[in-house]
Amino acid sequence: MPQPALDPVVIAQLREDLAVEDFVQVLGLMEKDARDMLAALAAAAAAGDAERWERAAHRLAGGASGVGAVLLEQQARHAMAEGLAGAATRLPLLAEAVHEACGVLQGLRT
Amino acid sequence: MSTPPLVLIVEDSPPQVALAQALLRDMGTRIAVAETAQAALAMVARDPPDAILLDLQLPDGSGFDLMRRLRADGVEAAIIVVTANGSVAAAVEAMREGATDFLVKPYAKARLGVTLGNALKVRELARQLAAAKAEIAPDRYHGFVGGSVAMRAVYRTIESVAPSRATVFITGESGTGKELAAEAVHKASPRRAGPFVALNCAAIPKDLLESEIFGHVKGAFTGATDNRPGAARQADGGTLFLDEIGDMPMDMQVKLLRFIQTGSFSPVGGARAERVDVRFVAATNRDIWEEVEAGRFREDLAYRLYVVPVEMPALRERGADIVMLARAFLRTFAKEERKAFRTIDPDAEALLVAYPWPGNVRQLQNVVRNAVALHDGQVLGRDMLPAALFRTGRRGAVATIPEVPMPRPPPEAPAAPDRPPPEPEAPLREVFAPPLPFAVSPAAEPDIVPMRDVERHAILAALRRTQRDVARAAVLLEINPSTIYRRLITWREEGTLPAEFR
């Protein structure tokens, strides 16, 4: 069975702990940050900037783990481990994971 | 009411910051956010937090490095490392490096609450332990020697004020250790890793003082052949100690006031203002409020400086500290002079204790140094001490010493018309014995009155006696100044605080 883009247990916990407006804000910020970090990773790959690549991957992984975006977190951690060397193959997978997670996040916010 | 604990979130990810803020919102804490290690250091220096939620990877460095730096700076905040699933090993490593606890993302509100609550408790226990240790061994403190009541009050005040940025104003007779107190404030503060820059305003010619404090640019005046940073720049990130502040010329007082108010200054001949992060400590042996009244010192500057007063007691008020100091000096100078001196003869010690020491610790230091330099032996005897010590008689003869003006409290609490005239300071039992209902009479048992009334009477009497100087009143009462402050706040809230103290 495929893994869900967002861990339902984490989302349920966030719903319980946060007021509705905070829940919407956190998910919205996560969505924006994920897209920003994906762009930062692409830019780092283009510039051959390994440090920026690692920073963006780490921030993406950290943000994803906070909202239970399991697949995205896994992809970001692979990106951290591989570094720029794996950028060519990792970027499309990251883009797919970001797209999928953001779609679910958007759905939860509205 | 005590201030809620301050939690600093050190995190660069906006959703993680928003999440932590939202979860903390109703936990009764104040919240601050720093997105970088540099910002965190600045915020900790400005307003020390009680707890820090720390991400391990920051845009300008590692959370490990930041934590090591904070601990090296003496920051005692509880540090909770926040990490993602894959880096639990890093969290364990963080614990070894001084973290109080760690949280693994995603974390629930309940988990955050428990972790934070425990971390704050651990921090409070550590603080209490440190305070208890200071009470148990109170005769050494950042270079000071002595465990007298008066000195313990000084240590407590310094320890309380050091973590903040509040300006400290040190008063006391010459030779009582004002510079040592300023250094102690620095060493006990989170700025201890930064510079401590001392400047004696009385020792610098008037026309050079501005350049010494603010520096100058090349060509600012004849002889200014290069840019030169002043004490203000040198003290950036640390403490600037302005000694003999009462001797500062009026035109410099204006510039110093502006510097204290804005944190920025212009070097002599420079067009651009520079900003620095400096904690101010000032000292004088003059009565600053008398200087204000005489028009020699700006009132607004005096208020800016006189935030937390620390009064250094005269050596004659320090009792057994005299012998303790003399022995410490003997060990130091014997080593320096390669002499065999090991102890002081009891008769010589009695003489030292009886002498009123108008020149305070500095004079005692000189007496011991001279005795060591001029004599030989293992025991420093009476006959090795200068003749002046024999002439002054017992310490009761202190009245023969020229009176040194002591600072009075700032005029923000004007004297009530019916306030009793100040009386000479006396042991506390003389202060409050007559009016108490249980004043001891050989003929009758005293009446019993509630303890709170006894306490209130004693505190108010001590404050009247010291003209509302809380620190001195605390010394008389042998209690912590914060106890007096707490009672005053309570009585003010109850509406029972006498008008003269409002």
XYZ file of C-alpha atoms in Angstrom:
612
model
C 0.000 0.000 0.000
C 1.467 3.353 -0.963
C 2.488 5.665 1.872
C 0.255 8.764 2.255
C 1.862 12.128 1.465
C 1.049 13.348 4.971
C 0.951 11.165 8.071
C -2.706 11.240 9.231
C -1.667 10.755 12.866
C 0.500 13.905 12.759
C -2.225 15.896 11.034
C -4.775 14.755 13.618
C -2.395 15.810 16.397
C -1.904 19.226 14.801
C -5.657 19.668 14.501
C -6.045 18.819 18.175
C -3.219 21.074 19.377
C -3.782 24.119 17.203
C -6.580 26.606 16.833
C -8.090 26.523 13.352
C -6.408 29.748 12.249
C -3.012 28.496 13.517
C -3.517 25.157 11.743
C -4.270 26.944 8.480
C -1.324 29.324 8.943
C 1.214 26.582 9.730
C 0.131 24.452 6.778
C 0.154 27.482 4.476
C 3.666 28.419 5.584
C 4.819 24.834 5.131
C 3.431 24.816 1.611
C 5.188 28.070 0.714
C 8.443 27.054 2.379
C 8.472 23.699 0.579
C 8.092 25.418 -2.787
C 10.759 28.017 -1.836
C 13.196 25.296 -0.781
C 12.586 23.323 -3.955
C 13.475 26.456 -5.928
C 16.535 26.974 -3.721
C 17.638 23.382 -4.389
C 17.258 23.853 -8.130
C 19.245 27.088 -7.952
C 21.943 25.446 -5.831
C 22.212 22.576 -8.329
C 22.502 25.019 -11.227
C 25.167 27.028 -9.396
C 27.014 23.955 -8.118
C 26.634 25.377 -4.606
C 26.887 22.322 -2.328
C 26.463 24.283 0.900
C 23.259 25.936 -0.262
C 21.987 22.562 -1.478
C 22.519 20.991 1.914
C 20.982 23.924 3.806
C 17.861 23.918 1.635
C 17.538 20.129 1.843
C 17.882 20.245 5.621
C 15.276 22.965 5.974
C 12.924 21.097 3.674
C 13.377 17.890 5.690
C 12.871 19.714 8.986
C 9.742 21.497 7.800
C 8.328 18.307 6.303
C 8.910 16.323 9.488
C 7.056 18.965 11.501
C 3.807 18.387 9.581
C 4.244 14.660 8.972
C 5.065 14.952 5.249
C 6.836 11.623 5.380
C 7.661 11.102 1.700
C 8.914 14.639 1.260
C 11.061 14.318 4.359
C 12.553 11.067 3.022
C 13.358 12.667 -0.319
C 14.936 15.671 1.393
C 17.063 13.409 3.578
C 18.249 11.493 0.517
C 19.159 14.855 -1.014
C 21.150 15.766 2.103
C 22.982 12.428 2.090
C 23.810 12.459 -1.631
C 24.738 16.110 -1.846
C 25.043 17.770 -5.226
C 26.275 14.551 -6.789
C 22.773 13.160 -6.842
C 21.041 16.397 -7.768
C 20.133 15.425 -11.321
C 18.159 12.364 -10.305
C 16.944 13.681 -6.949
C 15.449 17.005 -8.099
C 12.557 15.487 -10.120
C 11.719 13.190 -7.217
C 11.810 16.127 -4.804
C 9.596 18.157 -7.127
C 7.096 15.327 -7.253
C 7.096 14.958 -3.455
C 6.717 18.713 -2.932
C 3.890 18.826 -5.456
C 2.106 15.952 -3.790
C 2.553 17.245 -0.232
C 1.497 20.764 -1.193
C -1.593 19.428 -2.875
C -2.644 17.691 0.320
C -1.689 20.677 2.470
C -3.761 22.946 0.249
C -6.694 20.581 0.499
C -6.461 20.508 4.302
C -6.361 24.297 4.529
C -9.489 24.896 2.496
C 3.826 39.063 40.200
C 6.848 37.395 38.648
C 7.663 37.802 34.958
C 6.644 34.822 32.814
C 9.616 32.791 31.562
C 11.068 33.872 28.243
C 11.413 31.171 25.585
C 13.681 31.920 22.632
C 12.921 29.945 19.459
C 16.088 29.656 17.350
C 14.848 28.377 14.011
C 14.979 29.592 10.407
C 12.043 27.639 9.025
C 8.909 29.849 9.032
C 6.417 26.965 9.419
C 8.414 25.540 12.332
C 8.560 28.971 13.996
C 4.816 29.461 13.515
C 4.124 25.991 14.886
C 6.261 26.499 17.994
C 4.738 29.949 18.601
C 1.217 28.600 18.281
C 1.911 25.681 20.629
C 3.592 27.910 23.211
C 0.979 30.651 23.094
C -1.138 29.533 26.024
C 1.672 28.035 28.105
C 2.240 31.249 30.051
C 5.562 32.110 28.480
C 6.946 35.092 26.651
C 8.242 34.173 23.199
C 11.122 35.542 21.135
C 12.388 34.308 17.780
C 15.874 34.349 16.261
C 16.386 33.027 12.744
C 20.173 32.909 12.881
C 22.888 32.085 15.406
C 24.101 35.689 15.353
C 20.613 37.011 16.043
C 20.272 34.490 18.864
C 23.519 35.647 20.495
C 22.424 39.278 20.303
C 19.004 38.503 21.749
C 20.436 36.413 24.572
C 22.817 39.250 25.475
C 19.972 41.777 25.436
C 17.325 39.792 27.253
C 18.548 36.459 28.654
C 15.916 33.788 28.033
C 14.899 31.098 30.489
C 14.702 28.444 27.787
C 15.868 28.091 24.200
C 14.253 25.863 21.570
C 17.211 25.277 19.289
C 17.315 23.917 15.752
C 20.649 22.272 15.048
C 21.145 23.627 11.548
C 20.997 27.375 11.147
C 21.717 29.525 8.094
C 24.911 30.938 9.612
C 26.242 27.952 11.472
C 25.621 24.889 13.501
C 23.317 24.791 16.492
C 26.075 22.845 18.279
C 28.480 25.767 17.876
C 25.842 28.188 19.085
C 25.151 26.026 22.126
C 28.863 25.766 22.973
C 29.213 29.536 22.625
C 26.186 30.166 24.838
C 27.474 27.802 27.513
C 30.967 29.315 27.295
C 29.380 32.746 27.776
C 27.787 31.457 30.957
C 24.250 31.407 29.587
C 22.283 29.206 31.938
C 19.053 29.005 29.956
C 17.563 25.559 29.538
C 18.436 24.533 25.967
C 16.033 22.155 24.260
C 17.357 20.848 20.970
C 14.666 20.318 18.348
C 15.547 17.675 15.821
C 13.904 15.583 13.135
C 13.545 11.801 13.267
C 16.745 11.028 11.449
C 19.027 12.905 13.778
C 18.344 11.478 17.216
C 22.045 10.693 17.434
C 22.677 14.410 17.037
C 20.255 15.116 19.853
C 22.104 12.707 22.124
C 25.339 14.427 21.198
C 23.653 17.754 21.987
C 22.828 16.496 25.469
C 26.505 15.732 25.998
C 27.336 19.269 24.884
C 25.080 20.876 27.467
C 21.537 20.692 26.109
C 18.928 20.233 28.815
C 16.644 18.033 26.705
C 15.575 17.419 23.147
C 12.376 17.221 21.132
C 11.897 15.088 18.054
C 9.741 16.519 15.257
C 6.832 16.222 14.896
C 6.119 16.943 18.546
C 2.746 17.291 20.210
C 1.795 20.201 22.396
C 1.671 18.005 25.511
C 5.198 16.752 24.863
C 6.454 20.309 24.370
C 4.736 21.391 27.583
C 6.260 18.570 29.647
C 9.742 19.015 28.159
C 9.707 22.765 28.629
C 8.279 22.524 32.148
C 10.928 20.009 33.189
C 13.718 22.034 31.601
C 12.633 25.184 33.412
C 12.481 23.261 36.689
C 15.995 21.894 36.154
C 17.239 25.396 35.433
C 15.594 26.808 38.558
C 17.112 24.029 40.682
C 20.551 24.735 39.205
C 20.098 28.406 40.008
C 19.078 27.632 43.584
C 22.036 25.285 43.961
C 24.436 27.973 42.759
C 22.893 30.462 45.182
C 23.135 27.955 48.024
C 26.783 27.266 47.215
C 27.451 30.997 47.266
C 25.821 31.164 50.688
C 27.822 28.215 52.026
C 31.179 29.531 50.837
C 30.577 33.233 50.676
C 34.082 34.468 51.361
C 35.390 34.455 47.790
C 33.688 36.098 44.851
C 35.306 37.042 41.548
C 38.501 38.276 43.157
C 36.906 39.599 46.328
C 37.981 38.137 49.650
C 35.605 38.385 52.588
C 32.394 36.914 53.902
C 31.068 39.792 56.009
C 27.376 40.610 55.889
C 28.130 43.804 53.988
C 30.181 41.996 51.343
C 27.684 39.159 50.985
C 25.071 41.818 50.208
C 27.409 43.193 47.521
C 27.914 39.703 46.032
C 24.166 39.081 46.009
C 23.420 42.371 44.294
C 26.097 41.763 41.661
C 24.897 38.204 41.096
C 21.309 39.425 40.689
C 22.054 42.266 38.305
C 24.853 40.682 36.255
C 22.669 38.719 33.802
C 20.753 41.824 32.716
C 21.928 44.838 30.732
C 21.022 47.236 33.517
C 23.573 49.943 34.224
C 25.341 49.471 37.541
C 26.422 52.454 39.597
C 29.118 51.660 42.145
C 29.799 53.973 45.052
C 32.141 53.807 47.984
C 35.203 55.324 49.528
C 38.535 55.183 47.733
C 40.220 51.807 48.017
C 37.058 49.798 48.645
C 37.302 47.844 45.377
C 34.968 49.641 42.995
C 36.847 48.484 39.906
C 36.923 44.923 41.215
C 33.143 45.153 41.645
C 32.801 46.377 38.058
C 34.901 43.446 36.868
C 32.765 41.088 38.939
C 29.625 42.416 37.226
C 31.297 41.676 33.891
C 32.581 38.229 34.873
C 29.230 37.160 36.298
C 27.372 38.371 33.201
C 26.652 36.615 29.896
C 29.165 39.101 28.414
C 32.086 37.555 30.252
C 33.628 36.322 26.980
C 33.530 39.889 25.635
C 35.925 42.693 26.535
C 35.998 44.579 29.838
C 37.275 48.083 29.192
C 37.965 50.401 32.137
C 38.463 54.124 31.779
C 39.331 56.476 34.623
C 37.622 59.759 33.774
C 39.657 61.662 36.381
C 43.008 60.452 35.082
C 42.549 61.564 31.490
C 43.110 65.204 30.480
C 39.825 66.930 29.709
C 40.604 67.558 26.041
C 41.561 63.909 25.431
C 38.595 62.301 27.146
C 36.257 62.370 24.134
C 38.880 60.719 21.940
C 39.623 58.132 24.623
C 35.962 57.180 24.886
C 34.786 57.540 21.288
C 38.067 57.294 19.341
C 39.081 59.584 16.509
C 39.576 59.533 12.763
C 42.796 60.361 11.006
C 43.350 64.123 10.837
C 40.736 64.932 13.485
C 43.327 66.990 15.354
C 47.042 67.605 15.382
C 48.731 64.320 16.080
C 45.791 62.191 14.941
C 47.849 60.373 12.332
C 45.585 57.384 12.092
C 42.078 56.196 12.865
C 41.961 55.056 16.466
C 39.080 53.219 18.128
C 38.055 54.459 21.552
C 36.946 52.604 24.648
C 33.342 52.451 23.394
C 34.341 50.528 20.260
C 36.802 48.348 22.190
C 34.056 47.397 24.649
C 31.628 46.294 21.910
C 29.975 43.075 23.049
C 31.306 43.557 26.568
C 31.326 46.024 29.437
C 32.505 49.626 29.564
C 33.532 50.737 33.051
C 33.660 54.489 33.590
C 35.497 55.116 36.836
C 35.416 58.478 38.641
C 32.397 59.447 36.543
C 31.776 62.371 38.893
C 34.892 64.030 37.454
C 33.622 63.999 33.871
C 33.405 67.488 32.335
C 29.913 68.775 31.529
C 30.402 68.835 27.740
C 31.414 65.170 27.801
C 28.423 64.341 29.976
C 26.110 65.452 27.135
C 27.894 63.163 24.665
C 27.926 60.249 27.090
C 24.191 60.688 27.728
C 23.491 60.518 23.989
C 25.668 57.409 23.708
C 23.835 55.682 26.563
C 20.440 56.631 25.142
C 21.105 55.580 21.551
C 23.952 53.070 21.753
C 25.670 55.027 18.990
C 28.402 57.656 18.887
C 30.627 59.504 16.415
C 34.411 59.333 16.751
C 36.135 62.723 17.051
C 36.342 64.167 13.524
C 34.089 61.421 12.148
C 30.877 62.123 10.265
C 29.190 58.747 10.617
C 27.662 57.405 13.786
C 28.830 53.991 14.944
C 26.637 51.596 16.886
C 27.944 49.265 19.564
C 26.505 46.839 22.072
C 27.905 47.881 25.440
C 26.880 47.367 29.057
C 27.713 50.376 31.228
C 29.115 50.293 34.723
C 30.039 53.590 36.389
C 31.677 54.399 39.706
C 32.477 57.374 41.856
C 33.524 58.140 45.398
C 31.480 61.332 45.294
C 27.840 61.795 46.198
C 26.446 61.997 42.685
C 23.195 63.623 43.829
C 25.137 66.322 45.613
C 27.060 66.875 42.381
C 23.714 67.191 40.569
C 22.458 69.716 43.114
C 25.669 71.700 42.797
C 25.213 71.819 39.014
C 28.374 69.858 38.317
C 26.647 66.740 37.033
C 23.689 66.430 34.672
C 20.589 65.132 36.396
C 19.380 63.222 33.308
C 22.732 61.439 33.044
C 22.699 60.651 36.759
C 19.301 58.984 36.377
C 20.548 57.020 33.352
C 23.543 55.745 35.310
C 22.045 55.263 38.778
C 19.930 52.260 37.782
C 21.279 49.578 40.104
C 23.398 51.107 42.877
C 26.071 48.974 44.524
C 27.664 50.492 47.601
C 31.075 49.144 48.497
C 31.440 49.017 52.281
C 34.411 50.656 53.955
C 36.953 48.143 55.285
C 36.237 49.223 58.891
C 32.662 47.923 58.379
C 33.841 44.488 57.238
C 34.899 42.959 60.574
C 36.657 39.623 60.148
C 37.276 40.316 56.468
C 40.252 42.428 57.573
C 42.152 39.396 58.832
C 41.065 37.275 55.883
C 42.320 39.930 53.479
C 45.568 40.450 55.386
C 46.302 36.713 55.258
C 45.531 36.601 51.531
C 47.835 39.571 50.884
C 50.535 37.969 53.028
C 50.469 34.795 50.913
C 50.591 36.786 47.683
C 53.374 39.173 48.663
C 55.474 36.498 50.385
C 55.418 34.564 47.131
C 56.227 37.659 45.081
C 59.062 38.729 47.376
C 60.307 35.143 47.864
C 59.911 35.465 51.636
C 59.034 32.743 54.131
C 56.024 34.472 55.753
C 53.190 32.039 56.403
C 50.987 33.492 59.148
C 50.153 36.643 61.079
C 50.679 36.841 64.826
C 47.309 37.033 66.712
C 48.371 40.315 68.373
C 49.143 41.794 64.973
C 45.792 40.594 63.684
C 44.035 42.243 66.624
C 45.798 45.483 65.804
C 44.753 45.242 62.166
C 41.140 44.664 63.180
C 41.205 47.616 65.613
C 42.535 50.096 63.078
C 39.879 52.125 61.201
C 41.539 51.921 57.740
C 40.660 55.275 56.194
C 42.419 54.133 53.003
C 40.436 50.882 53.010
C 41.647 47.684 51.313
C 44.298 49.512 49.321
C 45.841 50.801 52.560
C 45.758 47.340 54.148
C 47.370 45.938 51.031
C 50.191 48.494 51.282
C 50.733 47.837 54.983
C 51.116 44.089 54.398
C 53.282 44.616 51.317
C 55.624 46.936 53.239
C 55.846 44.566 56.185
C 56.728 41.669 53.893
C 59.239 43.717 51.924
C 60.998 45.171 54.954
C 61.104 42.146 57.263
C 61.909 38.452 57.309
C 60.516 35.481 59.171
C 57.606 33.066 59.046
C 55.225 35.053 61.248
C 54.265 38.661 60.624
C 54.347 40.277 64.082
C 53.077 43.497 65.671
C 56.542 45.002 65.570
C 56.544 44.768 61.779
C 53.475 46.952 61.417
C 53.732 50.737 60.918
C 53.539 52.999 63.968
C 50.403 54.717 62.655
C 48.410 51.602 63.421
C 49.262 51.886 67.116
C 48.265 55.520 67.439
C 44.641 55.337 66.344
C 43.376 53.177 69.171
C 40.326 50.983 68.960
C 37.874 51.021 66.112
C 35.533 53.063 68.179
C 37.793 55.970 67.293
C 36.501 55.957 63.736
C 35.146 59.444 64.328
C 38.682 60.778 64.082
C 38.747 59.827 60.421
C 37.742 62.544 57.987
C 34.189 61.872 56.958
C 33.838 60.647 53.416
C 30.671 61.748 51.653
C 28.428 58.810 50.958
C 25.823 58.769 48.209
C 22.230 59.442 49.022
C 19.310 57.902 47.142
C 18.133 59.715 44.013
C 15.643 62.491 44.611
C 12.871 60.597 42.799
C 11.310 59.836 46.154
C 11.211 63.266 47.747
C 11.228 63.433 51.490
C 7.838 63.661 53.099
C 7.487 66.792 55.189
C 6.975 64.764 58.329
C 9.867 62.431 57.689
C 12.096 62.149 60.711
C 15.549 63.629 60.286
C 18.238 61.107 59.413
C 19.937 59.607 62.386
C 23.373 58.120 62.524
C 23.407 54.496 61.381
C 23.226 52.053 64.227
C 22.903 48.339 64.716
C 19.447 47.253 63.741
C 18.296 46.443 67.242
C 18.791 50.128 68.072
C 16.854 51.091 64.966
C 13.635 49.395 65.818
C 13.789 48.392 69.448
C 12.050 51.391 71.076
C 8.787 51.432 69.114
C 8.209 47.691 69.143
C 5.438 46.481 71.407
C 7.647 43.668 72.652
C 10.532 45.959 73.525
C 12.401 43.945 76.096
C 11.768 45.047 79.585
C 13.289 43.266 82.524
C 10.010 43.578 84.375
C 7.506 42.109 81.941
C 7.112 39.573 79.196
C 6.744 41.278 75.852
C 3.356 41.381 74.153
C 3.037 39.080 71.213
C 2.380 40.679 67.849
C 1.990 38.999 64.457
C 5.285 38.293 62.721
C 4.181 40.219 59.623
C 3.835 43.358 61.766
C 7.275 42.813 63.251
C 8.728 42.386 59.777
C 6.924 45.423 58.413
C 8.067 47.567 61.300
C 11.677 46.442 60.907
C 11.780 47.000 57.164
C 10.209 50.448 57.315
C 12.503 51.455 60.196
C 15.573 50.312 58.272
C 14.429 52.157 55.162
C 13.875 55.339 57.160
C 17.258 54.974 58.791
C 18.989 54.554 55.437
C 16.901 57.227 53.739
C 15.179 54.592 51.596
C 18.380 52.980 50.359
C 17.143 49.402 49.920
C 20.618 47.873 49.582
C 21.839 49.409 52.834
C 18.588 48.610 54.594
C 19.010 44.986 53.498
C 22.513 44.949 54.968
C 21.183 46.257 58.280
C 18.414 43.692 58.312
C 20.719 40.933 57.062
C 18.240 39.949 54.372
C 18.229 39.962 50.602
C 17.269 43.315 48.980
C 14.720 41.459 46.857
C 12.791 40.615 50.032
C 12.392 44.318 50.745
C 11.352 45.030 47.139
C 8.761 42.256 47.280
C 7.281 43.556 50.523
C 7.127 47.125 49.176
C 5.283 45.922 46.085
C 2.825 43.969 48.225
C 2.162 46.921 50.532
C 1.767 49.235 47.553
C -0.785 46.860 46.011
C -2.569 46.569 49.353
C -2.596 50.335 49.691
C -0.817 50.072 53.038
C 2.502 51.559 51.980
C 3.167 54.745 53.944
C 3.063 57.921 51.838
C 6.748 58.629 52.366
C 7.670 55.438 50.479
C 5.351 55.869 47.502
